[in-house]
PDB file of C-alpha atoms in Angstrom:
ATOM      1  CA  MET A   1      23.028  13.519 -10.691  1.00 66.00           C
ATOM      2  CA  GLU A   2      19.363  12.747 -11.188  1.00 81.00           C
ATOM      3  CA  HIS A   3      17.499  10.557  -8.700  1.00 95.00           C
ATOM      4  CA  TYR A   4      14.206   8.759  -8.784  1.00 95.00           C
ATOM      5  CA  ALA A   5      12.106  10.784  -6.356  1.00 96.00           C
ATOM      6  CA  TYR A   6      11.062   7.764  -4.311  1.00 96.00           C
ATOM      7  CA  ASP A   7      14.647   6.709  -3.682  1.00 97.00           C
ATOM      8  CA  LEU A   8      15.009   9.792  -1.447  1.00 97.00           C
ATOM      9  CA  PRO A   9      12.861   9.151   1.636  1.00 98.00           C
ATOM     10  CA  ASP A  10      14.386  12.025   3.627  1.00 97.00           C
ATOM     11  CA  TYR A  11      13.566  14.619   1.001  1.00 98.00           C
ATOM     12  CA  TYR A  12      10.188  12.992   0.429  1.00 98.00           C
ATOM     13  CA  ASP A  13       9.240  13.312   4.100  1.00 97.00           C
ATOM     14  CA  TRP A  14      10.494  16.879   4.319  1.00 97.00           C
ATOM     15  CA  THR A  15       8.667  18.142   1.225  1.00 97.00           C
ATOM     16  CA  SER A  16       5.597  15.877   0.851  1.00 96.00           C
ATOM     17  CA  THR A  17       3.506  17.009   3.778  1.00 94.00           C
ATOM     18  CA  GLY A  18       0.093  15.920   2.508  1.00 96.00           C
ATOM     19  CA  LEU A  19      -3.156  17.687   1.712  1.00 97.00           C
ATOM     20  CA  ASP A  20      -5.484  19.616   3.988  1.00 97.00           C
ATOM     21  CA  ARG A  21      -7.122  17.156   6.409  1.00 98.00           C
ATOM     22  CA  ASP A  22      -6.254  14.028   4.402  1.00 98.00           C
ATOM     23  CA  VAL A  23      -4.837  12.190   7.431  1.00 98.00           C
ATOM     24  CA  THR A  24      -7.959  12.869   9.494  1.00 98.00           C
ATOM     25  CA  TYR A  25     -10.195  11.725   6.644  1.00 98.00           C
ATOM     26  CA  TYR A  26      -8.454   8.381   6.146  1.00 98.00           C
ATOM     27  CA  VAL A  27      -8.100   7.739   9.892  1.00 98.00           C
ATOM     28  CA  ASP A  28     -11.841   8.344  10.327  1.00 98.00           C
ATOM     29  CA  LEU A  29     -12.563   5.803   7.572  1.00 98.00           C
ATOM     30  CA  ALA A  30     -10.233   3.317   9.255  1.00 98.00           C
ATOM     31  CA  LYS A  31     -11.965   3.731  12.609  1.00 98.00           C
ATOM     32  CA  ALA A  32     -15.374   3.247  10.993  1.00 98.00           C
ATOM     33  CA  SER A  33     -14.180   0.072   9.242  1.00 98.00           C
ATOM     34  CA  GLY A  34     -12.703  -1.482  12.358  1.00 97.00           C
ATOM     35  CA  GLY A  35      -9.748  -2.692  10.292  1.00 97.00           C
ATOM     36  CA  PRO A  36      -7.588  -4.182   9.131  1.00 98.00           C
ATOM     37  CA  VAL A  37      -6.808  -1.559   6.487  1.00 98.00           C
ATOM     38  CA  LEU A  38      -4.873  -2.066   3.252  1.00 99.00           C
ATOM     39  CA  GLU A  39      -3.002   1.001   2.012  1.00 98.00           C
ATOM     40  CA  LEU A  40      -1.563   0.877  -1.503  1.00 98.00           C
ATOM     41  CA  GLY A  41       1.295   3.234  -2.312  1.00 98.00           C
ATOM     42  CA  CYS A  42       1.992   3.704   1.390  1.00 98.00           C
ATOM     43  CA  GLY A  43       5.373   5.405   0.885  1.00 98.00           C
ATOM     44  CA  THR A  44       7.103   6.203   4.173  1.00 98.00           C
ATOM     45  CA  GLY A  45       3.921   5.524   6.109  1.00 98.00           C
ATOM     46  CA  ARG A  46       2.431   8.967   6.753  1.00 98.00           C
ATOM     47  CA  ILE A  47      -1.148   7.655   6.551  1.00 98.00           C
ATOM     48  CA  SER A  48      -0.523   4.061   7.686  1.00 98.00           C
ATOM     49  CA  LEU A  49       1.242   5.199  10.849  1.00 98.00           C
ATOM     50  CA  ALA A  50      -1.587   7.571  11.727  1.00 98.00           C
ATOM     51  CA  ILE A  51      -4.094   4.734  11.318  1.00 98.00           C
ATOM     52  CA  ALA A  52      -1.965   2.392  13.441  1.00 98.00           C
ATOM     53  CA  ARG A  53      -1.673   5.121  16.096  1.00 98.00           C
ATOM     54  CA  ALA A  54      -5.483   5.025  16.287  1.00 98.00           C
ATOM     55  CA  GLY A  55      -5.261   1.323  17.166  1.00 98.00           C
ATOM     56  CA  ILE A  56      -6.228  -0.072  13.755  1.00 98.00           C
ATOM     57  CA  PRO A  57      -4.043  -2.786  12.160  1.00 98.00           C
ATOM     58  CA  VAL A  58      -2.648  -1.871   8.731  1.00 98.00           C
ATOM     59  CA  VAL A  59      -0.969  -3.548   5.786  1.00 98.00           C
ATOM     60  CA  GLY A  60       1.101  -1.060   3.775  1.00 98.00           C
ATOM     61  CA  VAL A  61       2.134  -1.915   0.198  1.00 98.00           C
ATOM     62  CA  ASP A  62       4.723  -0.024  -1.829  1.00 98.00           C
ATOM     63  CA  ASN A  63       7.183  -0.902  -4.598  1.00 98.00           C
ATOM     64  CA  SER A  64      10.015   1.306  -3.275  1.00 98.00           C
ATOM     65  CA  PRO A  65      12.456  -0.454  -0.906  1.00 98.00           C
ATOM     66  CA  ALA A  66      13.852   2.893   0.253  1.00 98.00           C
ATOM     67  CA  MET A  67      10.431   4.245   1.200  1.00 98.00           C
ATOM     68  CA  LEU A  68       9.467   1.036   3.017  1.00 98.00           C
ATOM     69  CA  ASN A  69      12.744   0.972   4.946  1.00 98.00           C
ATOM     70  CA  ARG A  70      12.001   4.460   6.223  1.00 98.00           C
ATOM     71  CA  ALA A  71       8.423   3.423   7.060  1.00 98.00           C
ATOM     72  CA  ARG A  72       9.723   0.493   9.119  1.00 98.00           C
ATOM     73  CA  GLN A  73      12.158   2.746  10.974  1.00 98.00           C
ATOM     74  CA  LYS A  74       9.407   5.207  11.816  1.00 98.00           C
ATOM     75  CA  ALA A  75       7.067   2.423  12.965  1.00 98.00           C
ATOM     76  CA  GLU A  76       9.745   1.093  15.328  1.00 98.00           C
ATOM     77  CA  GLN A  77      10.526   4.560  16.691  1.00 98.00           C
ATOM     78  CA  MET A  78       6.808   5.125  17.325  1.00 98.00           C
ATOM     79  CA  GLU A  79       6.414   1.635  18.846  1.00 98.00           C
ATOM     80  CA  LEU A  80       3.819   0.739  16.225  1.00 98.00           C
ATOM     81  CA  ALA A  81       5.672  -2.083  14.463  1.00 97.00           C
ATOM     82  CA  ASP A  82       3.266  -4.691  15.836  1.00 97.00           C
ATOM     83  CA  LYS A  83       0.325  -2.868  14.237  1.00 97.00           C
ATOM     84  CA  ILE A  84       1.673  -2.662  10.683  1.00 98.00           C
ATOM     85  CA  GLU A  85       2.826  -5.163   8.089  1.00 98.00           C
ATOM     86  CA  TRP A  86       4.920  -3.649   5.294  1.00 98.00           C
ATOM     87  CA  ILE A  87       4.952  -5.425   1.926  1.00 98.00           C
ATOM     88  CA  GLU A  88       7.177  -4.576  -1.032  1.00 98.00           C
ATOM     89  CA  ALA A  89       5.051  -5.187  -4.120  1.00 98.00           C
ATOM     90  CA  ASP A  90       3.702  -3.580  -7.272  1.00 98.00           C
ATOM     91  CA  MET A  91       0.007  -2.822  -6.746  1.00 98.00           C
ATOM     92  CA  THR A  92      -0.729  -4.064 -10.274  1.00 98.00           C
ATOM     93  CA  ARG A  93       0.601  -7.556  -9.495  1.00 97.00           C
ATOM     94  CA  MET A  94       0.452  -7.933  -5.716  1.00 98.00           C
ATOM     95  CA  GLU A  95      -0.518 -11.269  -4.213  1.00 97.00           C
ATOM     96  CA  LEU A  96      -1.901 -10.967  -0.671  1.00 97.00           C
ATOM     97  CA  THR A  97      -3.799 -13.147   1.765  1.00 94.00           C
ATOM     98  CA  GLY A  98      -7.183 -12.348   3.233  1.00 96.00           C
ATOM     99  CA  GLN A  99      -9.562  -9.478   2.595  1.00 98.00           C
ATOM    100  CA  PHE A 100      -9.972  -5.991   4.031  1.00 98.00           C
ATOM    101  CA  PRO A 101     -13.034  -3.924   4.979  1.00 98.00           C
ATOM    102  CA  LEU A 102     -11.162  -0.802   3.880  1.00 99.00           C
ATOM    103  CA  ILE A 103      -8.656  -0.343   1.050  1.00 99.00           C
ATOM    104  CA  ILE A 104      -7.174   3.086   0.441  1.00 99.00           C
ATOM    105  CA  ILE A 105      -4.846   4.732  -2.085  1.00 98.00           C
ATOM    106  CA  PRO A 106      -4.163   8.166  -0.580  1.00 98.00           C
ATOM    107  CA  TYR A 107      -2.119  11.139  -1.747  1.00 98.00           C
ATOM    108  CA  ARG A 108      -2.789  10.681  -5.468  1.00 98.00           C
ATOM    109  CA  SER A 109      -0.719   7.482  -5.640  1.00 98.00           C
ATOM    110  CA  PHE A 110      -3.205   6.017  -8.143  1.00 98.00           C
ATOM    111  CA  LEU A 111      -1.761   8.480 -10.673  1.00 98.00           C
ATOM    112  CA  HIS A 112       1.549   6.594 -10.686  1.00 98.00           C
ATOM    113  CA  LEU A 113      -0.218   3.930 -12.761  1.00 98.00           C
ATOM    114  CA  LEU A 114       0.909   5.068 -16.197  1.00 98.00           C
ATOM    115  CA  THR A 115      -1.308   2.961 -18.455  1.00 97.00           C
ATOM    116  CA  VAL A 116      -4.991   2.064 -18.543  1.00 97.00           C
ATOM    117  CA  ASN A 117      -3.982  -1.592 -18.255  1.00 98.00           C
ATOM    118  CA  ASP A 118      -2.114  -0.881 -15.011  1.00 98.00           C
ATOM    119  CA  GLN A 119      -5.124   0.992 -13.666  1.00 98.00           C
ATOM    120  CA  VAL A 120      -7.439  -1.893 -14.521  1.00 98.00           C
ATOM    121  CA  GLU A 121      -5.107  -4.535 -13.055  1.00 98.00           C
ATOM    122  CA  THR A 122      -4.861  -2.559  -9.824  1.00 98.00           C
ATOM    123  CA  LEU A 123      -8.626  -2.139  -9.559  1.00 98.00           C
ATOM    124  CA  LYS A 124      -9.088  -5.876 -10.170  1.00 98.00           C
ATOM    125  CA  ARG A 125      -6.845  -6.571  -7.193  1.00 98.00           C
ATOM    126  CA  VAL A 126      -8.577  -3.993  -5.051  1.00 98.00           C
ATOM    127  CA  ARG A 127     -11.871  -5.726  -5.795  1.00 98.00           C
ATOM    128  CA  ARG A 128     -10.358  -9.153  -5.031  1.00 98.00           C
ATOM    129  CA  TYR A 129      -9.051  -8.085  -1.626  1.00 98.00           C
ATOM    130  CA  LEU A 130     -12.024  -5.943  -0.601  1.00 98.00           C
ATOM    131  CA  THR A 131     -14.657  -7.614   1.574  1.00 98.00           C
ATOM    132  CA  ASP A 132     -18.121  -7.792   0.046  1.00 97.00           C
ATOM    133  CA  ASP A 133     -19.334  -4.994   2.311  1.00 97.00           C
ATOM    134  CA  GLY A 134     -16.021  -3.121   2.289  1.00 98.00           C
ATOM    135  CA  LEU A 135     -15.117   0.390   1.139  1.00 98.00           C
ATOM    136  CA  PHE A 136     -12.479   1.516  -1.356  1.00 99.00           C
ATOM    137  CA  ALA A 137     -11.329   5.142  -1.032  1.00 99.00           C
ATOM    138  CA  PHE A 138      -8.735   7.179  -2.910  1.00 98.00           C
ATOM    139  CA  ASN A 139      -8.012  10.695  -4.119  1.00 98.00           C
ATOM    140  CA  ILE A 140      -6.546  12.310  -7.243  1.00 98.00           C
ATOM    141  CA  PHE A 141      -6.095  15.886  -8.378  1.00 98.00           C
ATOM    142  CA  VAL A 142      -8.507  17.284 -10.973  1.00 98.00           C
ATOM    143  CA  PRO A 143      -6.651  18.330 -14.152  1.00 98.00           C
ATOM    144  CA  LYS A 144      -7.561  21.798 -15.420  1.00 96.00           C
ATOM    145  CA  LEU A 145      -6.695  22.531 -19.041  1.00 92.00           C
ATOM    146  CA  TRP A 146      -5.426  26.047 -18.365  1.00 93.00           C
ATOM    147  CA  ASP A 147      -3.240  24.754 -15.535  1.00 94.00           C
ATOM    148  CA  LEU A 148      -1.719  22.025 -17.703  1.00 94.00           C
ATOM    149  CA  ILE A 149      -0.937  24.579 -20.403  1.00 92.00           C
ATOM    150  CA  GLU A 150       0.509  27.024 -17.884  1.00 93.00           C
ATOM    151  CA  LYS A 151       2.883  24.413 -16.390  1.00 95.00           C
ATOM    152  CA  ASP A 152       3.913  22.635 -19.595  1.00 96.00           C
ATOM    153  CA  SER A 153       7.700  22.809 -20.100  1.00 96.00           C
ATOM    154  CA  LYS A 154       8.028  25.472 -17.422  1.00 96.00           C
ATOM    155  CA  LEU A 155       9.474  25.719 -13.931  1.00 97.00           C
ATOM    156  CA  SER A 156       6.847  26.112 -11.191  1.00 96.00           C
ATOM    157  CA  TYR A 157       7.572  27.124  -7.599  1.00 97.00           C
ATOM    158  CA  CYS A 158       6.050  24.619  -5.138  1.00 97.00           C
ATOM    159  CA  GLY A 159       7.006  26.154  -1.810  1.00 97.00           C
ATOM    160  CA  ALA A 160       9.575  26.201   0.977  1.00 97.00           C
ATOM    161  CA  PHE A 161       9.757  23.448   3.579  1.00 98.00           C
ATOM    162  CA  PRO A 162      11.659  23.406   6.902  1.00 97.00           C
ATOM    163  CA  VAL A 163      13.956  20.482   7.683  1.00 97.00           C
ATOM    164  CA  PRO A 164      12.742  19.204  11.087  1.00 96.00           C
ATOM    165  CA  GLY A 165      15.206  19.622  13.931  1.00 95.00           C
ATOM    166  CA  THR A 166      17.311  22.161  12.041  1.00 96.00           C
ATOM    167  CA  GLN A 167      17.128  25.754  10.866  1.00 96.00           C
ATOM    168  CA  GLU A 168      17.509  24.643   7.273  1.00 98.00           C
ATOM    169  CA  LEU A 169      14.997  25.185   4.499  1.00 98.00           C
ATOM    170  CA  ILE A 170      14.264  23.388   1.239  1.00 98.00           C
ATOM    171  CA  GLU A 171      12.817  25.255  -1.730  1.00 98.00           C
ATOM    172  CA  VAL A 172      11.069  23.086  -4.313  1.00 98.00           C
ATOM    173  CA  ASN A 173      10.567  23.841  -8.005  1.00 98.00           C
ATOM    174  CA  ASP A 174       9.038  21.465 -10.557  1.00 98.00           C
ATOM    175  CA  TYR A 175       9.710  21.366 -14.279  1.00 98.00           C
ATOM    176  CA  THR A 176       6.894  19.412 -15.934  1.00 98.00           C
ATOM    177  CA  GLU A 177       6.735  17.955 -19.438  1.00 97.00           C
ATOM    178  CA  PHE A 178       3.317  16.712 -20.557  1.00 97.00           C
ATOM    179  CA  ASP A 179       2.374  14.119 -23.130  1.00 97.00           C
ATOM    180  CA  HIS A 180      -1.265  14.993 -23.653  1.00 94.00           C
ATOM    181  CA  TYR A 181      -1.844  12.083 -26.041  1.00 95.00           C
ATOM    182  CA  ARG A 182      -1.045   9.583 -23.285  1.00 96.00           C
ATOM    183  CA  GLN A 183      -2.167  11.947 -20.481  1.00 97.00           C
ATOM    184  CA  THR A 184       1.191  11.557 -18.775  1.00 98.00           C
ATOM    185  CA  ALA A 185       3.571  13.979 -17.127  1.00 98.00           C
ATOM    186  CA  ARG A 186       7.261  13.732 -16.295  1.00 97.00           C
ATOM    187  CA  VAL A 187       8.133  15.933 -13.352  1.00 98.00           C
ATOM    188  CA  ILE A 188      11.732  17.017 -12.788  1.00 98.00           C
ATOM    189  CA  ARG A 189      11.890  18.239  -9.196  1.00 98.00           C
ATOM    190  CA  TYR A 190      14.651  20.577  -8.041  1.00 98.00           C
ATOM    191  CA  MET A 191      15.134  20.701  -4.265  1.00 98.00           C
ATOM    192  CA  ASP A 192      17.505  23.409  -3.052  1.00 98.00           C
ATOM    193  CA  ARG A 193      18.630  23.125   0.550  1.00 98.00           C
ATOM    194  CA  TYR A 194      19.712  26.260   2.432  1.00 98.00           C
ATOM    195  CA  ASP A 195      21.174  26.862   5.876  1.00 97.00           C
ATOM    196  CA  LYS A 196      19.818  29.479   8.299  1.00 96.00           C
ATOM    197  CA  GLU A 197      22.002  32.139   6.690  1.00 96.00           C
ATOM    198  CA  GLY A 198      20.526  31.454   3.257  1.00 96.00           C
ATOM    199  CA  ARG A 199      23.613  29.699   1.924  1.00 97.00           C
ATOM    200  CA  GLN A 200      22.866  26.873  -0.483  1.00 97.00           C
ATOM    201  CA  LEU A 201      24.031  23.526   0.908  1.00 97.00           C
ATOM    202  CA  GLU A 202      23.012  21.297  -2.007  1.00 96.00           C
ATOM    203  CA  ARG A 203      20.699  20.930  -4.964  1.00 97.00           C
ATOM    204  CA  VAL A 204      18.944  17.606  -5.509  1.00 97.00           C
ATOM    205  CA  ARG A 205      17.347  16.811  -8.828  1.00 97.00           C
ATOM    206  CA  ALA A 206      14.752  14.041  -8.862  1.00 98.00           C
ATOM    207  CA  GLN A 207      12.055  12.855 -11.221  1.00 97.00           C
ATOM    208  CA  PHE A 208       8.774  10.988 -11.190  1.00 98.00           C
ATOM    209  CA  ASP A 209       6.029  10.237 -13.707  1.00 98.00           C
ATOM    210  CA  LEU A 210       2.265  10.295 -13.432  1.00 98.00           C
ATOM    211  CA  ARG A 211      -0.821   9.837 -15.563  1.00 98.00           C
ATOM    212  CA  TYR A 212      -3.596  12.334 -14.902  1.00 98.00           C
ATOM    213  CA  LEU A 213      -7.252  11.304 -15.015  1.00 97.00           C
ATOM    214  CA  TYR A 214     -10.343  13.335 -15.770  1.00 98.00           C
ATOM    215  CA  PRO A 215     -13.247  12.763 -13.357  1.00 98.00           C
ATOM    216  CA  THR A 216     -15.651  11.242 -15.900  1.00 97.00           C
ATOM    217  CA  GLU A 217     -12.898   8.926 -17.103  1.00 98.00           C
ATOM    218  CA  CYS A 218     -12.300   7.857 -13.513  1.00 98.00           C
ATOM    219  CA  PHE A 219     -16.007   7.215 -12.903  1.00 98.00           C
ATOM    220  CA  HIS A 220     -16.262   5.031 -16.017  1.00 98.00           C
ATOM    221  CA  LEU A 221     -13.111   3.119 -15.095  1.00 98.00           C
ATOM    222  CA  LEU A 222     -14.486   2.218 -11.682  1.00 98.00           C
ATOM    223  CA  THR A 223     -17.818   1.100 -13.124  1.00 97.00           C
ATOM    224  CA  LEU A 224     -16.145  -1.080 -15.753  1.00 97.00           C
ATOM    225  CA  CYS A 225     -14.001  -2.705 -13.049  1.00 98.00           C
ATOM    226  CA  GLY A 226     -16.979  -3.694 -10.909  1.00 98.00           C
ATOM    227  CA  PHE A 227     -17.354  -0.782  -8.485  1.00 98.00           C
ATOM    228  CA  GLN A 228     -20.216   1.480  -7.528  1.00 98.00           C
ATOM    229  CA  ILE A 229     -19.359   4.996  -6.372  1.00 98.00           C
ATOM    230  CA  VAL A 230     -21.198   5.855  -3.180  1.00 98.00           C
ATOM    231  CA  ASN A 231     -19.588   9.237  -2.418  1.00 98.00           C
ATOM    232  CA  SER A 232     -17.483  11.785  -4.257  1.00 98.00           C
ATOM    233  CA  TYR A 233     -16.056  14.830  -2.510  1.00 98.00           C
ATOM    234  CA  GLY A 234     -14.129  17.916  -3.523  1.00 98.00           C
ATOM    235  CA  THR A 235     -12.263  18.297  -0.214  1.00 98.00           C
ATOM    236  CA  PHE A 236     -11.355  16.165   2.773  1.00 98.00           C
ATOM    237  CA  HIS A 237     -13.940  18.145   4.712  1.00 98.00           C
ATOM    238  CA  ARG A 238     -16.446  16.117   2.641  1.00 98.00           C
ATOM    239  CA  SER A 239     -17.728  19.073   0.671  1.00 98.00           C
ATOM    240  CA  ALA A 240     -19.530  18.156  -2.548  1.00 97.00           C
ATOM    241  CA  PHE A 241     -17.513  17.536  -5.690  1.00 98.00           C
ATOM    242  CA  ASP A 242     -18.345  20.061  -8.406  1.00 97.00           C
ATOM    243  CA  GLU A 243     -16.864  21.876 -11.411  1.00 95.00           C
ATOM    244  CA  PHE A 244     -14.757  24.090  -9.138  1.00 96.00           C
ATOM    245  CA  SER A 245     -13.143  21.247  -7.180  1.00 98.00           C
ATOM    246  CA  GLU A 246      -9.377  20.819  -7.411  1.00 97.00           C
ATOM    247  CA  GLU A 247      -9.366  17.401  -5.738  1.00 98.00           C
ATOM    248  CA  LEU A 248     -11.540  14.342  -6.323  1.00 98.00           C
ATOM    249  CA  ILE A 249     -12.047  12.011  -3.368  1.00 98.00           C
ATOM    250  CA  ILE A 250     -13.947   8.839  -4.179  1.00 98.00           C
ATOM    251  CA  GLU A 251     -15.576   6.215  -1.981  1.00 98.00           C
ATOM    252  CA  ALA A 252     -16.712   3.084  -3.795  1.00 98.00           C
ATOM    253  CA  VAL A 253     -18.066  -0.361  -3.006  1.00 98.00           C
ATOM    254  CA  LYS A 254     -18.244  -3.580  -4.963  1.00 98.00           C
ATOM    255  CA  ARG A 255     -20.999  -3.470  -7.550  1.00 92.00           C
ATOM    256  CA  GLN A 256     -23.091  -6.599  -7.496  1.00 82.00           C
ATOM    257  CA  ILE A 257     -22.577  -8.206 -10.891  1.00 70.00           C
ATOM    258  CA  GLY A 258     -25.807  -9.626 -12.271  1.00 61.00           C
ATOM    259  CA  ARG A 259     -26.493 -12.147 -15.005  1.00 45.00           C
ATOM    260  CA  GLU A 260     -26.547  -9.464 -17.711  1.00 45.00           C
ATOM    261  CA  ASP A 261     -23.070  -8.263 -16.619  1.00 51.00           C
ATOM    262  CA  ARG A 262     -21.617 -11.752 -16.726  1.00 46.00           C
ATOM    263  CA  HIS A 263     -23.050 -12.754 -20.094  1.00 37.00           C
ATOM    264  CA  GLY A 264     -23.950  -9.487 -21.803  1.00 36.00           C
TER     265      GLY A 264
END
């Protein structure tokens, strides 16, 4: 049986452990903003909960009921429920109240927008809900041609992940099919769960889709949607973004639209 990857919050939490220093980076931004913070694509709350733990109020938006249910459970267990509002909505069509000094889309969630129209609609809403002096921050992976070719229609080993509180292990392999015309990828994820003796307990097959973006394309998209990029980094240690970077972290603000932009 094949599952949608985001209908499996347990497996998601066990195998999606984040990127080096991404939690620290987004928590630091939240502290600097003073809050409240809007996180789009919040999933089971890995980033939102860390921000709330730092005393900053958060609104987390996601379109997966299963992921949000897990996020609510975790918030209650951590006694952070009063710091976070969870909203089930599609980021391309969300209707919220108020504005935020910081809006974030961590962990490459922007790549789940599979068309240019969806990307534009999301950025329009980010701009609407961002305060005039606010900051928009997100990260995506940098596609490398040789890597796309190497992974196309092949099985790639992604690592082994312990199941917390047990001696079990999950090995993850991804089979990826690319559509380079549309810049999309369908990922079939195989998650094999083993006990401490190495006996296989189950195999879960799940899938998700993404649309990869090249950096220059991303820069143009932000400009066209009314943003000005103020920082771009290649790691969450804030090292400079360059041709060797595997990750692109962007910080942007609202671009002041002048008369020529409105009528030109």
